[in-house]
PDB file of C-alpha atoms in Angstrom:
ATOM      1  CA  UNK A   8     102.063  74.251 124.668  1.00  0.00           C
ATOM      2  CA  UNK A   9     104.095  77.373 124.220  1.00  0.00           C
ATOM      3  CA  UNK A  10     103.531  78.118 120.916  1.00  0.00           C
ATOM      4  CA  UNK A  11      99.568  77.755 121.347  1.00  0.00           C
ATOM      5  CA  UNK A  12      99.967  80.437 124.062  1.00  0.00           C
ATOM      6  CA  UNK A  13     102.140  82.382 121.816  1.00  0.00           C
ATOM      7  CA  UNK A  14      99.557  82.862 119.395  1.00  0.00           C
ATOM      8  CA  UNK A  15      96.537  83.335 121.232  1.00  0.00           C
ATOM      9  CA  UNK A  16      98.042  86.167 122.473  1.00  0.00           C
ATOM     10  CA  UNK A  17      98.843  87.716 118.750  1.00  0.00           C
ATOM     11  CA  UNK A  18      97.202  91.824 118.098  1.00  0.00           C
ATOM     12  CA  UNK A  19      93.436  91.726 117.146  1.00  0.00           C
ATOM     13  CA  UNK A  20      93.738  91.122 113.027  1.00  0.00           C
ATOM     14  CA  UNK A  21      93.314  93.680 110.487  1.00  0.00           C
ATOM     15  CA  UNK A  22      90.403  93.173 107.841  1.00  0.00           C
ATOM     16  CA  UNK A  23      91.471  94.414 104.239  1.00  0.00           C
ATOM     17  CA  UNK A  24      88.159  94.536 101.613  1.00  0.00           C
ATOM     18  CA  UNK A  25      88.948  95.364  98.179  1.00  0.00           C
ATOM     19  CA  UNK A  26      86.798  95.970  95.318  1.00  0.00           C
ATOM     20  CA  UNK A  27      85.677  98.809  92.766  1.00  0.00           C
ATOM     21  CA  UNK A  28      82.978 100.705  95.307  1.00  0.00           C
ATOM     22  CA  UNK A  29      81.775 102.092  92.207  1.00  0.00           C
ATOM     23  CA  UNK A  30      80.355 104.092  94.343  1.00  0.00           C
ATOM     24  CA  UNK A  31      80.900 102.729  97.705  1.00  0.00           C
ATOM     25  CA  UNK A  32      77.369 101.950  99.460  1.00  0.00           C
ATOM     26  CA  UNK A  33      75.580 101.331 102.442  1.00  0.00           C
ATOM     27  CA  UNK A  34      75.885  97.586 102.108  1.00  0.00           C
ATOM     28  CA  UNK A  35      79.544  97.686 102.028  1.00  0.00           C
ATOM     29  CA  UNK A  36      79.747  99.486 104.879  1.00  0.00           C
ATOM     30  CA  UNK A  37      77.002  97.890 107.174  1.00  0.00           C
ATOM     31  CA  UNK A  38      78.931  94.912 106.066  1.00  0.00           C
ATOM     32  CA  UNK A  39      82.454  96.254 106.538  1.00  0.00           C
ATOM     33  CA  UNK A  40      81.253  97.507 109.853  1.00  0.00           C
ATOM     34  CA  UNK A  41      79.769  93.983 111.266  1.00  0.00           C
ATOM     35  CA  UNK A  42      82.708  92.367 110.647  1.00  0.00           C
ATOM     36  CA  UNK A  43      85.264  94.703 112.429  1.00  0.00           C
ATOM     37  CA  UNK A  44      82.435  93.579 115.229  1.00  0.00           C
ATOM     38  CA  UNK A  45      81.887  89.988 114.944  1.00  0.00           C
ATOM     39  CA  UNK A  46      85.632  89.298 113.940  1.00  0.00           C
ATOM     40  CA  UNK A  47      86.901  91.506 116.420  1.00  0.00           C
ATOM     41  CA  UNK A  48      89.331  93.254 114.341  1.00  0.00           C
ATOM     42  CA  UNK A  49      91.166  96.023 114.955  1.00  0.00           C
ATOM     43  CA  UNK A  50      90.121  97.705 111.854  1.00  0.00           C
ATOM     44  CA  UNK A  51      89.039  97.253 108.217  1.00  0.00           C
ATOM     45  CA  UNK A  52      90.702  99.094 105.440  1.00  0.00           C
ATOM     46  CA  UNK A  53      88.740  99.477 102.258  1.00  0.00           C
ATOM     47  CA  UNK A  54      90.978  99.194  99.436  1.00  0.00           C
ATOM     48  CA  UNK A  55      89.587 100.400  96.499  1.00  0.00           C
ATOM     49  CA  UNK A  56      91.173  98.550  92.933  1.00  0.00           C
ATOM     50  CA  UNK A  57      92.775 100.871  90.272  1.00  0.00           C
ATOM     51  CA  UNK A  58      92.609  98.208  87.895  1.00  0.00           C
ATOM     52  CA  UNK A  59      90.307  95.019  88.283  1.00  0.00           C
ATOM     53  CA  UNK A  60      92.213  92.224  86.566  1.00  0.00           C
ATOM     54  CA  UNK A  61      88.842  90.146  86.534  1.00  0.00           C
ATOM     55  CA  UNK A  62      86.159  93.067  85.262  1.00  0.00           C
ATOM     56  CA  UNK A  63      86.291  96.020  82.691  1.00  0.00           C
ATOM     57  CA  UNK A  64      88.107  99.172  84.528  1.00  0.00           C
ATOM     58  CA  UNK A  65      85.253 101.183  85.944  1.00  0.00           C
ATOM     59  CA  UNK A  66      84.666 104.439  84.178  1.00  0.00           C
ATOM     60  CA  UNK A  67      84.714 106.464  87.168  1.00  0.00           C
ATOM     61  CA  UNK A  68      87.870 106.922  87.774  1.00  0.00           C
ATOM     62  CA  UNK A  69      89.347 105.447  90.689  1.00  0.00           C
ATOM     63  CA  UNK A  70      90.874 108.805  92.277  1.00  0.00           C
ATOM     64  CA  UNK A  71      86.731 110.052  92.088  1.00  0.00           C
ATOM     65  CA  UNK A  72      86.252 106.534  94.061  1.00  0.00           C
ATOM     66  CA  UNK A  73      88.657 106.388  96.748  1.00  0.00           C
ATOM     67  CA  UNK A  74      87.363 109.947  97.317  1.00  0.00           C
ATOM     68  CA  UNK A  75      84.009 108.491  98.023  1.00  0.00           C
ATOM     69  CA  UNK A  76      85.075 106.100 100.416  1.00  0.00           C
ATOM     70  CA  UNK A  77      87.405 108.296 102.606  1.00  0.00           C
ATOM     71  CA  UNK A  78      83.972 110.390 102.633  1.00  0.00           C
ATOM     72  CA  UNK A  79      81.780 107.269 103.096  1.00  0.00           C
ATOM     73  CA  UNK A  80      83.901 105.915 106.492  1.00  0.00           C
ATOM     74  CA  UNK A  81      85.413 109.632 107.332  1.00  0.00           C
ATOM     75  CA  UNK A  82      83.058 109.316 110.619  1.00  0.00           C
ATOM     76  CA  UNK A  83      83.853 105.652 111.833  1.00  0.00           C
ATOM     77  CA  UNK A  84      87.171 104.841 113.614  1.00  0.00           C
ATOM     78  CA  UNK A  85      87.429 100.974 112.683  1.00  0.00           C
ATOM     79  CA  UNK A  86      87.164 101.536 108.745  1.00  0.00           C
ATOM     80  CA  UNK A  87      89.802 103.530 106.761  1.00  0.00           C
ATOM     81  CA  UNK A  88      90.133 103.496 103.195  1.00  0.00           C
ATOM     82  CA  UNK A  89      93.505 102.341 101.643  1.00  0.00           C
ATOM     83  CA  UNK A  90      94.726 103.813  98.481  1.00  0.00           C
ATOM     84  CA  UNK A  91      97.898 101.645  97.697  1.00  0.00           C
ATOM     85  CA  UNK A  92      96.557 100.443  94.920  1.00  0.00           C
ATOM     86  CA  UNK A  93      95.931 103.982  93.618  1.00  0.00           C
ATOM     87  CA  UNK A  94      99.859 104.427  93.712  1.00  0.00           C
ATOM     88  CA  UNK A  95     100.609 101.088  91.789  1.00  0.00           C
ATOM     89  CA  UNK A  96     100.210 100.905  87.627  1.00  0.00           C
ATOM     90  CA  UNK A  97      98.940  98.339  85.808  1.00  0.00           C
ATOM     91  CA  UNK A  98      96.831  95.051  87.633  1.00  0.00           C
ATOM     92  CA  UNK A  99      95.562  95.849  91.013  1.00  0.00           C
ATOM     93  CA  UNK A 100      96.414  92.396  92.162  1.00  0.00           C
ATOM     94  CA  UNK A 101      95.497  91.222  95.952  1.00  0.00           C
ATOM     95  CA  UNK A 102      98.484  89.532  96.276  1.00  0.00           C
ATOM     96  CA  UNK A 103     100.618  92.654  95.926  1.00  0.00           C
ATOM     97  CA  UNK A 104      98.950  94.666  98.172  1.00  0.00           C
ATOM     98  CA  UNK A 105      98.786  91.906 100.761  1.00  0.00           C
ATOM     99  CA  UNK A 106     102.272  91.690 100.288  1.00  0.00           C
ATOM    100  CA  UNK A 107     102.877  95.006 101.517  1.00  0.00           C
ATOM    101  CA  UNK A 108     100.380  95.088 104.299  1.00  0.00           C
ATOM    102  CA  UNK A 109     102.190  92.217 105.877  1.00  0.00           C
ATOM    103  CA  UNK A 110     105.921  94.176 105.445  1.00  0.00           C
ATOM    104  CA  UNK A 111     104.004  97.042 106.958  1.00  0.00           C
ATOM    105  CA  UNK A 112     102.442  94.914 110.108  1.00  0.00           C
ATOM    106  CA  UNK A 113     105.084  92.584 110.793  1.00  0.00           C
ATOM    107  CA  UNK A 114     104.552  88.629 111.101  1.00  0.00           C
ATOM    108  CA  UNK A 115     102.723  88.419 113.777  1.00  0.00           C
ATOM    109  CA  UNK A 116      99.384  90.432 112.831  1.00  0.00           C
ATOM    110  CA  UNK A 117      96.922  88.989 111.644  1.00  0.00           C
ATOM    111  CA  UNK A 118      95.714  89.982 108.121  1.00  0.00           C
ATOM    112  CA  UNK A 119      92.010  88.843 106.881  1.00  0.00           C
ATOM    113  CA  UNK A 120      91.605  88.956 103.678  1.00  0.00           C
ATOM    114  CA  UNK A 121      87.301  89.792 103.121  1.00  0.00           C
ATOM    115  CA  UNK A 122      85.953  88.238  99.786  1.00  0.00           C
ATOM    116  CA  UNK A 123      82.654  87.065  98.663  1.00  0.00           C
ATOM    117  CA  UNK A 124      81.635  83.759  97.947  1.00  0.00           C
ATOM    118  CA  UNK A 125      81.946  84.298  93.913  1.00  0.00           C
ATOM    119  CA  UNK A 126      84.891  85.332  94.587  1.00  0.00           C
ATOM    120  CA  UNK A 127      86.493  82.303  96.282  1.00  0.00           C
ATOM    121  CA  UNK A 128      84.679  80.035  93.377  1.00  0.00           C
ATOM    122  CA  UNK A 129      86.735  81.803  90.748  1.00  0.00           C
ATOM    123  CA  UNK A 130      90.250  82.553  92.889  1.00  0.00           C
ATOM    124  CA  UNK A 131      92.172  80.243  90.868  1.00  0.00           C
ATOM    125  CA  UNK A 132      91.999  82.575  88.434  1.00  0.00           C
ATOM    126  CA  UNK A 133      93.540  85.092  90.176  1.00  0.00           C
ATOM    127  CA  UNK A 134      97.316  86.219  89.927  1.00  0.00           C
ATOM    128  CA  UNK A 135      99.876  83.603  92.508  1.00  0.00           C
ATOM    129  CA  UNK A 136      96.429  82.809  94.173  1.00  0.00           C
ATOM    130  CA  UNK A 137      97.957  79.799  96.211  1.00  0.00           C
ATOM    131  CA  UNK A 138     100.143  82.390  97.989  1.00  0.00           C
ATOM    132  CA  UNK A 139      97.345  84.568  99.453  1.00  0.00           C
ATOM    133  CA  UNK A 140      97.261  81.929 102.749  1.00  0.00           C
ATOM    134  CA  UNK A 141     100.863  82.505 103.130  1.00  0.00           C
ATOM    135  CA  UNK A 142     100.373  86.659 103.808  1.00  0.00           C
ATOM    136  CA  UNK A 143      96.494  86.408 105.166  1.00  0.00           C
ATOM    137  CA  UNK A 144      93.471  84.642 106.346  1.00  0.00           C
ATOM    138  CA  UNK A 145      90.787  84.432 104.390  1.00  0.00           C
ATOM    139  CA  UNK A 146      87.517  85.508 105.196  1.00  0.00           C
ATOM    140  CA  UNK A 147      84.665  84.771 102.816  1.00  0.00           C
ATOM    141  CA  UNK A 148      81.102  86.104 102.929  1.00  0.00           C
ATOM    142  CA  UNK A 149      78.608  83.993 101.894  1.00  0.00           C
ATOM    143  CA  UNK A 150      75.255  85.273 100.871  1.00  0.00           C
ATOM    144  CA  UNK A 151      72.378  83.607 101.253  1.00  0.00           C
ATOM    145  CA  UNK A 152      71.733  80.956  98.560  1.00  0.00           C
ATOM    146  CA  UNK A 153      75.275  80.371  97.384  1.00  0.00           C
ATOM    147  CA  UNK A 154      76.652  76.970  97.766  1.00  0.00           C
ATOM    148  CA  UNK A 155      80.552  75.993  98.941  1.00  0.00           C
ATOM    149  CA  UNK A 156      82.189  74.273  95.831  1.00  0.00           C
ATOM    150  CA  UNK A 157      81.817  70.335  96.370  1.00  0.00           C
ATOM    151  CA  UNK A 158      84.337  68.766  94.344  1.00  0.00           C
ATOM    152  CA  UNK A 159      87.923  70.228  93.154  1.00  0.00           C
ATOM    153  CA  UNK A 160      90.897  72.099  93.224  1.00  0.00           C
ATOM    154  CA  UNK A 161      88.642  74.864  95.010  1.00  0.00           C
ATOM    155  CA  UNK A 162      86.609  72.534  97.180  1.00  0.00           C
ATOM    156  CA  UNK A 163      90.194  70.500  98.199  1.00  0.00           C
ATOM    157  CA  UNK A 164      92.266  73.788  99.075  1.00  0.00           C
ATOM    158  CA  UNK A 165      89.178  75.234 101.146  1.00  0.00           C
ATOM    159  CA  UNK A 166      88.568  71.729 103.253  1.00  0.00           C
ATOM    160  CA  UNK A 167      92.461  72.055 104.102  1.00  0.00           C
ATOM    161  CA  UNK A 168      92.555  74.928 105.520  1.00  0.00           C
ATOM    162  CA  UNK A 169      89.032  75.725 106.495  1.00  0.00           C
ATOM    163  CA  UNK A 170      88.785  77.288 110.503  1.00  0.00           C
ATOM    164  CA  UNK A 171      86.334  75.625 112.838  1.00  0.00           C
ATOM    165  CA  UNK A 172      85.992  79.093 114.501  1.00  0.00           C
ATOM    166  CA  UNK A 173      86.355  83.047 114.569  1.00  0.00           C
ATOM    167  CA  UNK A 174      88.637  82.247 117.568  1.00  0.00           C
ATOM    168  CA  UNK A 175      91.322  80.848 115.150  1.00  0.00           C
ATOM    169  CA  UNK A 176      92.095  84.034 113.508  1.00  0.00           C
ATOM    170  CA  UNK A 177      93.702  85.067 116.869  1.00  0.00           C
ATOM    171  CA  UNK A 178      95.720  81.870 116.746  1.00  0.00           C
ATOM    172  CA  UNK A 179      97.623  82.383 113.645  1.00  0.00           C
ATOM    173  CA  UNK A 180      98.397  85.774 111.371  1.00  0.00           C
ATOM    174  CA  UNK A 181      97.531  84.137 107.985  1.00  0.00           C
ATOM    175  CA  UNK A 182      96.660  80.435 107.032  1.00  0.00           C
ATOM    176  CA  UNK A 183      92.964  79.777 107.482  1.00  0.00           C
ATOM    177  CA  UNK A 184      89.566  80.153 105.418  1.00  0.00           C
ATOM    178  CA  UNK A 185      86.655  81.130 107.671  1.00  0.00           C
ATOM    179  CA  UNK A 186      82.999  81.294 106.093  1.00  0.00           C
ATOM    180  CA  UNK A 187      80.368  84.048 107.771  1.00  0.00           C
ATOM    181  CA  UNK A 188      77.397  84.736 107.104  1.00  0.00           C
ATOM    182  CA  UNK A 189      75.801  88.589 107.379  1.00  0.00           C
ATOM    183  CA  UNK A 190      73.029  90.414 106.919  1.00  0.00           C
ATOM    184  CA  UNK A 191      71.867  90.860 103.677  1.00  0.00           C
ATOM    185  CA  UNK A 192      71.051  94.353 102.238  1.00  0.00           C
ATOM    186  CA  UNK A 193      70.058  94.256  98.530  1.00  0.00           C
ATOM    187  CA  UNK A 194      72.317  97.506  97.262  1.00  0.00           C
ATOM    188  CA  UNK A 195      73.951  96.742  94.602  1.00  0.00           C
ATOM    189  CA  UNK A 196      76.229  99.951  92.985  1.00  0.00           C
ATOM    190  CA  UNK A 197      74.995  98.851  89.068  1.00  0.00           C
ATOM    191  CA  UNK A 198      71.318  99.731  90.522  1.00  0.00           C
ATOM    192  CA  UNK A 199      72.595 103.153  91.834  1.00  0.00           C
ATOM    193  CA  UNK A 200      74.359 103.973  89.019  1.00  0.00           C
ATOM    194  CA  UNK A 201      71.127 103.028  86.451  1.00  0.00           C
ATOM    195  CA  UNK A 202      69.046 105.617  88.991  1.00  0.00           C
ATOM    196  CA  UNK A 203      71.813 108.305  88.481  1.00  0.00           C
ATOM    197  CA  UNK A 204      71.491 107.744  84.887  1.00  0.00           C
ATOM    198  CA  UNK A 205      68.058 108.068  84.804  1.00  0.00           C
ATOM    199  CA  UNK A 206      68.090 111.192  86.547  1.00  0.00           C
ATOM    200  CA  UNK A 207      66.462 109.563  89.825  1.00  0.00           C
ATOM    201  CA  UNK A 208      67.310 110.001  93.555  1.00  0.00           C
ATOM    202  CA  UNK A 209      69.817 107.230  94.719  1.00  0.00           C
ATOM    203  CA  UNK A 210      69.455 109.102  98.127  1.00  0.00           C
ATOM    204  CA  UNK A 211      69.587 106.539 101.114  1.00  0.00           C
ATOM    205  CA  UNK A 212      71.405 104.027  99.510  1.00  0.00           C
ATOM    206  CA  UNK A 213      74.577 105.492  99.509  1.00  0.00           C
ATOM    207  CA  UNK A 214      76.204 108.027 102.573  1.00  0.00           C
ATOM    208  CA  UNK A 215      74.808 111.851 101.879  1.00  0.00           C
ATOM    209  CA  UNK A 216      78.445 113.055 101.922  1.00  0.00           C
ATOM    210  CA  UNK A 217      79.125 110.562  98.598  1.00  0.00           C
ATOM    211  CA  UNK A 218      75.859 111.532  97.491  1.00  0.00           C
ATOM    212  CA  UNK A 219      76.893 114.972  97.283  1.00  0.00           C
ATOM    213  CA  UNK A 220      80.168 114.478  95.853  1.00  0.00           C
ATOM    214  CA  UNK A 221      78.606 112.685  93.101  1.00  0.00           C
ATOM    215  CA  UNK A 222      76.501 115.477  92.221  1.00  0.00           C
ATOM    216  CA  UNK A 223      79.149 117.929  92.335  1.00  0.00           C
ATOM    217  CA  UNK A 224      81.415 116.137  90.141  1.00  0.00           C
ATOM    218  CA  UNK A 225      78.619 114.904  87.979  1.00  0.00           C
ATOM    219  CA  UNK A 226      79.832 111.180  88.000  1.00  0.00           C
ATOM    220  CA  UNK A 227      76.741 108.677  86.645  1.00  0.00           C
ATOM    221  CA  UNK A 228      74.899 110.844  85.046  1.00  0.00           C
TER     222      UNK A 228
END
């Protein structure tokens, strides 16, 4: 069918991970990094929020924590950080920035949208959440342990548009919900920021560069 060959012929997808990286560590980007692999994308832009509609504005503030990551993936080709949402006041809403991704890419690239499994339990909270499929797949990590939503508006929406395979993100630029599973590495950012405060080394968990940038700006502590 011509429209099957169409679309297995579309760009390899761009990733787009958002969240506070407050600060940005090695398990976002050994994380980041597997899935430009597995998912074959052409990159993975790490977008970090301004203002987190669903969590208490960090106190770092987010200029100090975009710097990090444009340190953090300054030596990897496939990630780049994206500060759009630095530019924008008020809500850092996904739906906005997706919205300008796509006007940026065109229609036919494929946009994944990377979110963890909490994350997709609690999206009907977020702001015009129904219209995320219409901009971007949706690609949702899930850790070991946590447990798709049975029953509901949540459970209903994923079974409809759930992807039997990576493959599919090549078929279509937006529509799908694909689960994958990675590697778990137990950094979490509130740990590194409790050793800062206590005046202990957080050395190894996050990239030297960020580590240093920390210490000259004196953010944690």
């Amino acid at each position: 069918d011509s429209h099957l060959s169409r679309t297995a012929q579309l760009p390899a997808p761009i990733g787009v991970f958002g969240g506070t990286f407050n600060p940005i560590h090695y398990g976002h980007l050994r994380s980041a990094l597997e899935l430009v692999e597995r998912l074959d994308l052409d990159h993975l832009r790490l977008r970090p929020c301004s203002e987190p509609p669903h969590r208490d504005t960090p106190s770092c503030p987010a200029e100090h924590r975009a710097a990090m990551v444009e340190l953090a993936v300054a030596g990897e080709a496939t990630l780049v950080c994206d500060q759009r949402e630095l530019q924008r006041p008020g809500p850092s809403y996904t739906v906005s920035s997706l919205e300008e991704i796509r006007g940026e890419t065109g229609a036919d690239r494929g946009l994944c949208l990377v979110m963890g499994g909490d994350a997709l339990t609690g999206i009907t909270g977020w702001h015009r959440w129904r219209e995320l499929l219409d901009l971007a797949h949706i690609v949702v990590i899930a850790r070991p342990g946590w447990d798709l939503p049975r029953e509901g508006e949540v459970a209903n929406w994923l079974h409809d548009h759930r992807l039997a395979s990576r493959d599919d993100l090549r078929r279509e630029a937006h529509g799908g919900i694909l689960l994958e599973s990675l590697r778990p590495l137990a950094i979490s950012a509130t740990e590194i920021r409790d050793l800062l405060a206590a005046g202990r080394s957080a050395r190894y968990l996050v990239p030297e560069p960020v580590l240093d940038y920390i210490h000259a700006h004196t953010l944690y502590c």
